[in-house]
Steps between C-alpha positions, in 0.01 A plus 500: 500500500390339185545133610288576851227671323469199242494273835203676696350527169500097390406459859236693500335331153566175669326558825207690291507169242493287744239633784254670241535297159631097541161472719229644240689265228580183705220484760192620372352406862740692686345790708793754528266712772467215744803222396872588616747545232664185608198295447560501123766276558393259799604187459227348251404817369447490102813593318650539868837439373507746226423788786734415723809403287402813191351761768606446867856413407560754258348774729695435761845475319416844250422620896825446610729553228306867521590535920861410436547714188359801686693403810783527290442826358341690812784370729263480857703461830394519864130473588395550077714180429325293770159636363645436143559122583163400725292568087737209398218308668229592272709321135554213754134438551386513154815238450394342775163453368543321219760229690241501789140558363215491715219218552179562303332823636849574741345363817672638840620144539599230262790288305852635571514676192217693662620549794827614408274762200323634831909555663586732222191646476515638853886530470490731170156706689716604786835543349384676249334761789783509669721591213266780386521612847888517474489664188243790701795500743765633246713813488384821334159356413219788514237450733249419275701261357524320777157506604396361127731207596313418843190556353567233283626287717153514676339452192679210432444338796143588535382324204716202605313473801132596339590200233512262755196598657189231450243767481706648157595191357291590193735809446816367646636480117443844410678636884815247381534675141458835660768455786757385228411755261514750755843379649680358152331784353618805700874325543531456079427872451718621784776321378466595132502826619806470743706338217489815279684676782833478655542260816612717794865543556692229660639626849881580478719230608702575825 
């Protein structure tokens, strides 16, 4: 229990580092309402390489390290382990990220790096809806348990989708930090929570 806690929380103070304090003290000109997270380390960005390699990277590995040491205590199976395995996406983007940052100002089209920053961008949007939607779809889960989890998932994808529209470009930083803070958010205090209880009971073997 001890170990996952200590994950989710190092993730936690590296995504908040990372998205709320590397861009006040390494790009003074960065607009956090209207500029995606990603921008602060385009390729040519100041200090570009210090985001990506000691914030991206890190995120994304304390991410995972916290998935698989809570998938190792909670023990999912069936529909909960599929669910469980699609929010392996979101630590792969943030990796991702920092191998494949985006042009200056992450245009829709661009380098390869780019283009391939746009592929796990939309791959880690919908997987990570469609594992929250398996997770809604698990066993003895209270109904309004699994209505928070859909309404999240249409949260999340909502402010993806308002983001990329031209008429909110000026905001489309603050819908980006919201989404993840909503999603990373709610999933870091459900499973500090879950890992102070026992995992359910393993089915008997036949």
């Amino acid at each position: 229990m001890r170990s996952t806690r200590l994950w989710i929380a190092l993730t936690a103070a590296s995504w908040l580092f990372t998205v709320f304090l590397l861009p006040g003290w390494l790009r003074p000109d960065y607009h956090p309402l209207a500029q995606y997270i990603s921008e602060l380390g385009a390729t040519g960005a100041p200090h570009a390489g210090w985001v990506n390699w000691a914030g991206y990277l890190p995120s994304g590995l304390f991410f995972a390290i916290a998935l698989a040491s809570f998938w190792r205590h909670w023990r999912p199976r069936g529909v909960q382990a599929a669910g469980l395995a699609l929010l392996f996406c979101e630590p792969l983007a943030w990796i991702g990220s920092a191998i494949f940052p985006c042009d200056l100002g992450c245009p829709a089209q661009g380098s390869l790096a780019q283009n391939l920053h746009n592929v796990l961008a939309l791959f880690t949007y919908t997987g990570t809806a469609l594992g929250v939607t398996l997770l809604a779809c698990a066993a003895n889960l209270q109904r309004w348990q699994r209505a928070g989890w859909l309404l999240l998932v249409v949260l999340w994808l909502g402010l993806f989708v308002a983001m990329l529209a031209p008429e909110l470009a000026s905001l489309r930083g603050l819908m980006q930090r919201l989404g993840e803070a909503l999603m990373y958010g709610t999933q870091a205090v459900v499973g500090w929570v879950l890992v102070a209880r026992r995992p359910p009971a393993l089915p008997p073997a036949h």
